[in-house]
Amino acid sequence: MAVAAGASAAADPEARADRSKLCERVANMAVEMNRARKEGVPQRRVEAAALAETDDIQVGGALVGVAQVVYAMAEDIDSTVRSRVRRDCRSGFRPR
């Protein structure tokens, strides 16, 4: 039954658009973290700015957490990586 619900959610264009927006926000946050590191700006300042943009503190915290993982996995996040993340999000790829 959960599989059917997941399949119907995947077919829902609105849900797909929401996931795409979240993926893009995470990618942008990770890029900002990388830029801040290069400029000597404390990472906490970038995280605080990301949280300030979110209405729900739990969602914002989750997005920052995912962005930290993305940032930690990539030594140098640039526009190429960001475009790959966007492409993967649009194609429906979700790591498990």
GROMACS .gro file of C-alpha atoms in nm:
model
   96
    1MET     CA    1   0.000   0.000   0.000
    2ALA     CA    2   0.288   0.236   0.080
    3VAL     CA    3   0.438   0.156  -0.259
    4ALA     CA    4   0.117   0.263  -0.431
    5ALA     CA    5   0.111   0.587  -0.233
    6GLY     CA    6   0.474   0.653  -0.326
    7ALA     CA    7   0.402   0.583  -0.691
    8SER     CA    8   0.107   0.820  -0.696
    9ALA     CA    9   0.313   1.090  -0.522
   10ALA     CA   10   0.591   1.043  -0.777
   11ALA     CA   11   0.339   1.089  -1.059
   12ASP     CA   12   0.203   1.408  -0.899
   13PRO     CA   13   0.362   1.704  -1.083
   14GLU     CA   14   0.317   1.932  -0.782
   15ALA     CA   15   0.502   1.691  -0.553
   16ARG     CA   16   0.778   1.655  -0.813
   17ALA     CA   17   0.810   2.034  -0.835
   18ASP     CA   18   0.831   2.060  -0.455
   19ARG     CA   19   1.108   1.799  -0.443
   20SER     CA   20   1.292   1.979  -0.721
   21LYS     CA   21   1.274   2.308  -0.529
   22LEU     CA   22   1.407   2.142  -0.214
   23CYS     CA   23   1.692   1.980  -0.406
   24GLU     CA   24   1.783   2.312  -0.561
   25ARG     CA   25   1.779   2.486  -0.222
   26VAL     CA   26   2.011   2.221  -0.078
   27ALA     CA   27   2.248   2.255  -0.372
   28ASN     CA   28   2.251   2.633  -0.339
   29MET     CA   29   2.317   2.609   0.036
   30ALA     CA   30   2.609   2.375  -0.021
   31VAL     CA   31   2.753   2.615  -0.280
   32GLU     CA   32   2.714   2.903  -0.033
   33MET     CA   33   2.892   2.699   0.236
   34ASN     CA   34   3.178   2.639  -0.004
   35ARG     CA   35   3.196   3.006  -0.103
   36ALA     CA   36   3.190   3.111   0.262
   37ARG     CA   37   3.475   2.872   0.342
   38LYS     CA   38   3.685   3.019   0.059
   39GLU     CA   39   3.612   3.374   0.179
   40GLY     CA   40   3.676   3.293   0.545
   41VAL     CA   41   3.315   3.350   0.652
   42PRO     CA   42   3.208   3.126   0.941
   43GLN     CA   43   2.987   2.839   0.824
   44ARG     CA   44   2.743   2.909   1.109
   45ARG     CA   45   2.665   3.247   0.953
   46VAL     CA   46   2.563   3.076   0.627
   47GLU     CA   47   2.352   2.825   0.820
   48ALA     CA   48   2.181   3.104   1.016
   49ALA     CA   49   2.098   3.286   0.691
   50ALA     CA   50   1.951   2.967   0.545
   51LEU     CA   51   1.738   2.913   0.854
   52ALA     CA   52   1.616   3.274   0.841
   53GLU     CA   53   1.479   3.212   0.490
   54THR     CA   54   1.261   2.920   0.607
   55ASP     CA   55   0.923   2.956   0.776
   56ASP     CA   56   0.942   2.619   0.951
   57ILE     CA   57   1.251   2.580   1.172
   58GLN     CA   58   1.241   2.199   1.149
   59VAL     CA   59   1.238   2.206   0.769
   60GLY     CA   60   1.514   2.465   0.768
   61GLY     CA   61   1.723   2.257   1.006
   62ALA     CA   62   1.676   1.950   0.790
   63LEU     CA   63   1.775   2.143   0.477
   64VAL     CA   64   2.087   2.277   0.648
   65GLY     CA   65   2.174   1.924   0.766
   66VAL     CA   66   2.143   1.782   0.417
   67ALA     CA   67   2.345   2.072   0.275
   68GLN     CA   68   2.619   2.001   0.530
   69VAL     CA   69   2.634   1.639   0.413
   70VAL     CA   70   2.649   1.747   0.048
   71TYR     CA   71   2.919   2.000   0.135
   72ALA     CA   72   3.122   1.743   0.330
   73MET     CA   73   3.105   1.491   0.046
   74ALA     CA   74   3.236   1.729  -0.218
   75GLU     CA   75   3.575   1.898  -0.185
   76ASP     CA   76   3.494   2.168  -0.436
   77ILE     CA   77   3.129   2.233  -0.512
   78ASP     CA   78   3.088   2.449  -0.819
   79SER     CA   79   2.833   2.516  -1.089
   80THR     CA   80   2.899   2.177  -1.253
   81VAL     CA   81   2.804   1.990  -0.937
   82ARG     CA   82   2.504   2.216  -0.881
   83SER     CA   83   2.377   2.149  -1.234
   84ARG     CA   84   2.423   1.774  -1.184
   85VAL     CA   85   2.221   1.786  -0.863
   86ARG     CA   86   1.944   1.977  -1.040
   87ARG     CA   87   1.943   1.729  -1.329
   88ASP     CA   88   1.929   1.433  -1.089
   89CYS     CA   89   1.645   1.595  -0.895
   90ARG     CA   90   1.448   1.661  -1.212
   91SER     CA   91   1.492   1.302  -1.326
   92GLY     CA   92   1.348   1.175  -0.998
   93PHE     CA   93   1.673   1.029  -0.859
   94ARG     CA   94   1.659   0.995  -0.482
   95PRO     CA   95   1.943   0.824  -0.295
   96ARG     CA   96   1.831   0.571  -0.040
   0.00000   0.00000   0.00000
